[in-house]
Amino acid sequence: AAGVIQSPRHLIKEKRETATLKCYPIPRHDTVYWYQQGPGQDPQFLISFYEKMQSDKGSIPDRFSAQQFSDYHSELNMSSLELGDSALYFCASSLEGQGFNSPLHFGNGTRLTVT
Amino acid sequence: AQKITQTQPGMFVQEKEAVTLDCTYDTSDPSYGLFWYKQPSSGEMIFLIYQGSYDQQNATEGRYSLNFQKARKSANLVISASQLGDSAMYFCAMRASGATNKLIFGTGTLLAVQP
């Protein structure tokens, strides 16, 4: 079965640079979520999109922005990168019509290292 | 507010034995879903099992079962016949039926299966 595709798998950036992470949800899934997982921590919710509209916002810095495109893929844009942004970034998708019963399916993540 | 608590930072189990990973939750929402995810050292987040708040029976998926005690607000994961490949971080997570359907995670339990 098709899974959530994230690219790139690894990314190394310097401080103050920008980064763009891409996510392709499972076909027919209408909701995309972004999570940030720091070393030794649990994933923290950043932002979500339902049918290309932002549906919820968590602890996402103002330096970050995201959007969902007409083909349902999503991109997380990160600017003025800081050392503390080094983390594993997950994208997940779900079928919102199933509501809270539906699990989130996660991609393999993008490991961002800021030097 | 919703909260997931996992009180066991780490657990050891002998191969072929069963192990229980604890999870308690707190929510004022009557409708919610409880999920367990496995995160191996390679980093991906793998969905294991789901329990709905209205489900009368405990969920089972192969060697995984969920011991759901609604009155105690607990949703413990039981892994039977542990295998070396079960060594990983395990996260308990919850979605509620409120305005936002994001998944919130506990802090995780690191399971080590010993030969």
mmCIF file of C-alpha atoms in Angstrom:
data_model
loop_
_atom_site.group_PDB
_atom_site.id
_atom_site.type_symbol
_atom_site.label_atom_id
_atom_site.label_comp_id
_atom_site.label_asym_id
_atom_site.label_seq_id
_atom_site.Cartn_x
_atom_site.Cartn_y
_atom_site.Cartn_z
ATOM 1 C CA ALA A 1 0.000 0.000 0.000
ATOM 2 C CA ALA A 2 1.120 3.529 -0.710
ATOM 3 C CA GLY A 3 2.568 5.383 2.242
ATOM 4 C CA VAL A 4 3.336 8.976 3.108
ATOM 5 C CA ILE A 5 6.371 10.156 1.185
ATOM 6 C CA GLN A 6 8.693 12.770 2.617
ATOM 7 C CA SER A 7 11.684 14.394 1.009
ATOM 8 C CA PRO A 8 14.491 14.836 1.561
ATOM 9 C CA ARG A 9 15.358 12.157 4.124
ATOM 10 C CA HIS A 10 18.308 14.124 5.424
ATOM 11 C CA LEU A 11 19.099 17.817 5.200
ATOM 12 C CA ILE A 12 22.077 19.758 6.482
ATOM 13 C CA LYS A 13 21.825 23.528 6.612
ATOM 14 C CA GLU A 14 23.764 26.337 8.192
ATOM 15 C CA LYS A 15 22.383 28.872 10.628
ATOM 16 C CA ARG A 16 20.257 31.575 9.023
ATOM 17 C CA GLU A 17 19.670 29.493 5.901
ATOM 18 C CA THR A 18 16.265 28.364 4.657
ATOM 19 C CA ALA A 19 14.913 24.851 4.171
ATOM 20 C CA THR A 20 11.900 23.367 2.435
ATOM 21 C CA LEU A 21 10.501 19.990 3.412
ATOM 22 C CA LYS A 22 8.045 18.200 1.167
ATOM 23 C CA CYS A 23 5.291 15.717 1.947
ATOM 24 C CA TYR A 24 3.110 13.592 -0.306
ATOM 25 C CA PRO A 25 0.176 12.108 1.641
ATOM 26 C CA ILE A 26 -1.435 8.751 1.088
ATOM 27 C CA PRO A 27 -3.746 8.992 -1.956
ATOM 28 C CA ARG A 28 -7.269 10.145 -1.059
ATOM 29 C CA HIS A 29 -6.183 11.334 2.391
ATOM 30 C CA ASP A 30 -7.482 14.855 2.839
ATOM 31 C CA THR A 31 -5.575 15.997 5.930
ATOM 32 C CA VAL A 32 -1.876 16.589 6.438
ATOM 33 C CA TYR A 33 -0.100 17.167 9.741
ATOM 34 C CA TRP A 34 3.440 18.320 10.474
ATOM 35 C CA TYR A 35 5.282 17.311 13.630
ATOM 36 C CA GLN A 36 8.707 18.158 15.031
ATOM 37 C CA GLN A 37 10.589 15.635 17.160
ATOM 38 C CA GLY A 38 13.681 16.828 18.976
ATOM 39 C CA PRO A 39 16.326 14.360 20.207
ATOM 40 C CA GLY A 40 14.902 12.132 22.931
ATOM 41 C CA GLN A 41 11.520 13.868 22.821
ATOM 42 C CA ASP A 42 8.017 13.021 21.733
ATOM 43 C CA PRO A 43 6.677 14.520 18.501
ATOM 44 C CA GLN A 44 5.253 17.998 18.848
ATOM 45 C CA PHE A 45 2.427 19.175 16.615
ATOM 46 C CA LEU A 46 3.256 22.102 14.357
ATOM 47 C CA ILE A 47 0.415 22.636 11.895
ATOM 48 C CA SER A 48 -2.278 20.812 9.937
ATOM 49 C CA PHE A 49 -4.225 21.270 6.716
ATOM 50 C CA TYR A 50 -7.608 19.931 5.707
ATOM 51 C CA GLU A 51 -8.605 20.202 2.076
ATOM 52 C CA LYS A 52 -5.806 22.718 1.464
ATOM 53 C CA MET A 53 -6.889 25.037 4.264
ATOM 54 C CA GLN A 54 -5.021 25.403 7.529
ATOM 55 C CA SER A 55 -7.065 23.556 10.134
ATOM 56 C CA ASP A 56 -4.980 23.865 13.278
ATOM 57 C CA LYS A 57 -1.794 25.441 14.475
ATOM 58 C CA GLY A 58 0.478 24.306 17.277
ATOM 59 C CA SER A 59 3.872 25.405 18.483
ATOM 60 C CA ILE A 60 5.135 26.472 15.090
ATOM 61 C CA PRO A 61 7.640 29.346 15.102
ATOM 62 C CA ASP A 62 6.817 32.440 13.066
ATOM 63 C CA ARG A 63 9.902 31.647 10.978
ATOM 64 C CA PHE A 64 8.128 28.558 9.674
ATOM 65 C CA SER A 65 5.276 28.466 7.218
ATOM 66 C CA ALA A 66 3.466 25.688 5.449
ATOM 67 C CA GLN A 67 0.870 25.127 2.806
ATOM 68 C CA GLN A 68 -1.026 22.371 1.093
ATOM 69 C CA PHE A 69 -1.289 22.434 -2.673
ATOM 70 C CA SER A 70 -4.052 21.467 -5.077
ATOM 71 C CA ASP A 71 -2.592 17.965 -5.464
ATOM 72 C CA TYR A 72 -2.677 17.652 -1.634
ATOM 73 C CA HIS A 73 1.061 17.586 -1.204
ATOM 74 C CA SER A 74 2.366 19.888 1.487
ATOM 75 C CA GLU A 75 5.532 21.861 2.061
ATOM 76 C CA LEU A 76 7.030 23.162 5.285
ATOM 77 C CA ASN A 77 9.204 26.220 4.747
ATOM 78 C CA MET A 78 11.706 27.120 7.413
ATOM 79 C CA SER A 79 13.663 30.361 7.358
ATOM 80 C CA SER A 80 16.426 31.908 9.474
ATOM 81 C CA LEU A 81 17.322 28.455 10.730
ATOM 82 C CA GLU A 82 18.636 28.134 14.265
ATOM 83 C CA LEU A 83 20.654 25.370 15.899
ATOM 84 C CA GLY A 84 17.560 24.462 17.927
ATOM 85 C CA ASP A 85 15.649 23.651 14.754
ATOM 86 C CA SER A 86 17.728 20.488 14.376
ATOM 87 C CA ALA A 87 15.160 17.705 14.677
ATOM 88 C CA LEU A 88 13.247 14.979 12.913
ATOM 89 C CA TYR A 89 10.303 16.452 11.033
ATOM 90 C CA PHE A 90 7.380 14.192 10.338
ATOM 91 C CA CYS A 91 4.525 14.593 7.972
ATOM 92 C CA ALA A 92 1.428 12.498 8.578
ATOM 93 C CA SER A 93 -1.837 12.100 6.723
ATOM 94 C CA SER A 94 -5.311 10.877 7.564
ATOM 95 C CA LEU A 95 -8.794 10.631 6.172
ATOM 96 C CA GLU A 96 -10.645 13.245 8.161
ATOM 97 C CA GLY A 97 -14.057 11.840 7.362
ATOM 98 C CA GLN A 98 -13.276 9.060 9.814
ATOM 99 C CA GLY A 99 -12.607 11.631 12.524
ATOM 100 C CA PHE A 100 -10.834 10.699 15.703
ATOM 101 C CA ASN A 101 -11.102 7.001 14.833
ATOM 102 C CA SER A 102 -8.623 7.338 12.030
ATOM 103 C CA PRO A 103 -4.937 6.841 12.793
ATOM 104 C CA LEU A 104 -2.366 9.243 11.456
ATOM 105 C CA HIS A 105 -0.017 7.567 9.024
ATOM 106 C CA PHE A 106 3.478 8.974 9.226
ATOM 107 C CA GLY A 107 6.183 9.356 6.646
ATOM 108 C CA ASN A 108 9.750 8.314 7.397
ATOM 109 C CA GLY A 109 10.622 11.855 8.400
ATOM 110 C CA THR A 110 13.198 14.409 7.356
ATOM 111 C CA ARG A 111 16.183 14.687 9.647
ATOM 112 C CA LEU A 112 17.282 18.307 9.652
ATOM 113 C CA THR A 113 20.667 19.239 11.024
ATOM 114 C CA VAL A 114 21.520 22.907 11.426
ATOM 115 C CA THR A 115 25.227 23.684 11.864
ATOM 116 C CA ALA B 1 -6.918 19.938 27.775
ATOM 117 C CA GLN B 2 -5.758 16.491 26.785
ATOM 118 C CA LYS B 3 -2.794 14.711 28.236
ATOM 119 C CA ILE B 4 -1.053 11.358 27.809
ATOM 120 C CA THR B 5 1.190 10.005 30.562
ATOM 121 C CA GLN B 6 3.706 7.210 30.144
ATOM 122 C CA THR B 7 5.475 6.624 33.447
ATOM 123 C CA GLN B 8 8.013 4.042 32.278
ATOM 124 C CA PRO B 9 10.970 5.703 30.562
ATOM 125 C CA GLY B 10 12.542 2.314 29.891
ATOM 126 C CA MET B 11 11.673 -1.369 30.114
ATOM 127 C CA PHE B 12 13.552 -4.634 29.713
ATOM 128 C CA VAL B 13 11.965 -7.929 28.685
ATOM 129 C CA GLN B 14 13.346 -11.340 27.862
ATOM 130 C CA GLU B 15 12.784 -12.687 24.391
ATOM 131 C CA LYS B 16 9.544 -14.745 24.107
ATOM 132 C CA GLU B 17 8.056 -13.170 27.237
ATOM 133 C CA ALA B 18 5.109 -10.769 27.386
ATOM 134 C CA VAL B 19 5.480 -7.130 28.387
ATOM 135 C CA THR B 20 3.009 -4.408 29.339
ATOM 136 C CA LEU B 21 3.667 -0.761 28.561
ATOM 137 C CA ASP B 22 1.611 1.637 30.646
ATOM 138 C CA CYS B 23 -0.386 4.591 29.390
ATOM 139 C CA THR B 24 -2.876 6.825 31.168
ATOM 140 C CA TYR B 25 -4.759 9.657 29.583
ATOM 141 C CA ASP B 26 -6.820 12.646 30.530
ATOM 142 C CA THR B 27 -9.522 14.306 28.481
ATOM 143 C CA SER B 28 -12.892 15.873 29.103
ATOM 144 C CA ASP B 29 -14.062 14.862 25.640
ATOM 145 C CA PRO B 30 -16.377 11.798 25.684
ATOM 146 C CA SER B 31 -15.308 10.743 22.189
ATOM 147 C CA TYR B 32 -11.679 9.940 21.568
ATOM 148 C CA GLY B 33 -9.307 7.440 20.057
ATOM 149 C CA LEU B 34 -6.215 5.959 21.631
ATOM 150 C CA PHE B 35 -3.259 4.827 19.533
ATOM 151 C CA TRP B 36 0.077 3.152 20.002
ATOM 152 C CA TYR B 37 3.029 3.826 17.731
ATOM 153 C CA LYS B 38 6.417 2.132 17.509
ATOM 154 C CA GLN B 39 9.543 4.096 16.658
ATOM 155 C CA PRO B 40 12.635 1.964 15.965
ATOM 156 C CA SER B 41 16.092 3.460 16.123
ATOM 157 C CA SER B 42 15.856 4.138 12.388
ATOM 158 C CA GLY B 43 13.286 6.815 13.208
ATOM 159 C CA GLU B 44 10.097 5.946 11.380
ATOM 160 C CA MET B 45 6.790 6.112 13.257
ATOM 161 C CA ILE B 46 4.771 2.920 12.822
ATOM 162 C CA PHE B 47 1.091 2.686 13.751
ATOM 163 C CA LEU B 48 0.393 -0.443 15.830
ATOM 164 C CA ILE B 49 -3.089 -0.476 17.302
ATOM 165 C CA TYR B 50 -6.164 1.654 17.928
ATOM 166 C CA GLN B 51 -8.894 1.714 20.613
ATOM 167 C CA GLY B 52 -11.993 3.888 20.416
ATOM 168 C CA SER B 53 -13.589 5.349 23.522
ATOM 169 C CA TYR B 54 -16.866 3.588 22.772
ATOM 170 C CA ASP B 55 -15.360 0.216 21.935
ATOM 171 C CA GLN B 56 -16.622 -2.497 24.272
ATOM 172 C CA GLN B 57 -13.856 -4.948 23.535
ATOM 173 C CA ASN B 58 -10.119 -4.535 23.843
ATOM 174 C CA ALA B 59 -8.351 -4.124 20.528
ATOM 175 C CA THR B 60 -5.962 -6.802 19.284
ATOM 176 C CA GLU B 61 -3.574 -6.841 16.325
ATOM 177 C CA GLY B 62 -1.444 -9.940 16.093
ATOM 178 C CA ARG B 63 0.933 -9.961 19.062
ATOM 179 C CA TYR B 64 -0.304 -6.546 20.204
ATOM 180 C CA SER B 65 -3.308 -6.055 22.436
ATOM 181 C CA LEU B 66 -4.609 -3.023 24.225
ATOM 182 C CA ASN B 67 -5.820 -3.320 27.809
ATOM 183 C CA PHE B 68 -8.425 -0.555 27.871
ATOM 184 C CA GLN B 69 -9.820 0.418 31.277
ATOM 185 C CA LYS B 70 -12.022 3.427 30.656
ATOM 186 C CA ALA B 71 -12.898 4.138 34.281
ATOM 187 C CA ARG B 72 -9.197 4.271 35.143
ATOM 188 C CA LYS B 73 -8.395 6.158 31.952
ATOM 189 C CA SER B 74 -5.697 3.703 31.045
ATOM 190 C CA ALA B 75 -4.786 2.100 27.730
ATOM 191 C CA ASN B 76 -1.868 -0.226 28.295
ATOM 192 C CA LEU B 77 -0.149 -1.981 25.404
ATOM 193 C CA VAL B 78 0.588 -5.674 25.823
ATOM 194 C CA ILE B 79 3.153 -7.284 23.548
ATOM 195 C CA SER B 80 3.109 -11.061 23.689
ATOM 196 C CA ALA B 81 6.020 -13.347 22.794
ATOM 197 C CA SER B 82 8.536 -10.511 22.544
ATOM 198 C CA GLN B 83 11.012 -10.587 19.682
ATOM 199 C CA LEU B 84 14.375 -8.867 19.325
ATOM 200 C CA GLY B 85 12.834 -6.690 16.612
ATOM 201 C CA ASP B 86 10.384 -5.277 19.166
ATOM 202 C CA SER B 87 13.200 -3.226 20.695
ATOM 203 C CA ALA B 88 12.117 0.351 20.035
ATOM 204 C CA MET B 89 10.511 3.442 21.521
ATOM 205 C CA TYR B 90 6.760 3.083 22.014
ATOM 206 C CA PHE B 91 4.443 6.071 22.095
ATOM 207 C CA CYS B 92 0.895 6.195 23.374
ATOM 208 C CA ALA B 93 -1.183 8.883 21.658
ATOM 209 C CA MET B 94 -4.714 10.266 21.615
ATOM 210 C CA ARG B 95 -7.084 12.088 19.284
ATOM 211 C CA ALA B 96 -10.309 13.632 20.537
ATOM 212 C CA SER B 97 -13.440 14.655 18.689
ATOM 213 C CA GLY B 98 -13.194 18.343 19.479
ATOM 214 C CA ALA B 99 -12.493 21.163 17.068
ATOM 215 C CA THR B 100 -8.997 19.903 16.486
ATOM 216 C CA ASN B 101 -8.189 16.330 15.646
ATOM 217 C CA LYS B 102 -4.479 16.461 16.124
ATOM 218 C CA LEU B 103 -2.677 13.543 17.703
ATOM 219 C CA ILE B 104 -0.983 14.222 21.027
ATOM 220 C CA PHE B 105 1.744 11.940 22.301
ATOM 221 C CA GLY B 106 3.062 10.709 25.602
ATOM 222 C CA THR B 107 6.771 10.866 26.351
ATOM 223 C CA GLY B 108 7.340 7.290 25.260
ATOM 224 C CA THR B 109 8.753 4.077 26.707
ATOM 225 C CA LEU B 110 12.006 2.629 25.418
ATOM 226 C CA LEU B 111 11.697 -1.153 25.265
ATOM 227 C CA ALA B 112 14.748 -3.373 25.116
ATOM 228 C CA VAL B 113 14.249 -7.058 24.338
ATOM 229 C CA GLN B 114 17.062 -9.236 25.641
ATOM 230 C CA PRO B 115 18.016 -12.594 24.117
#
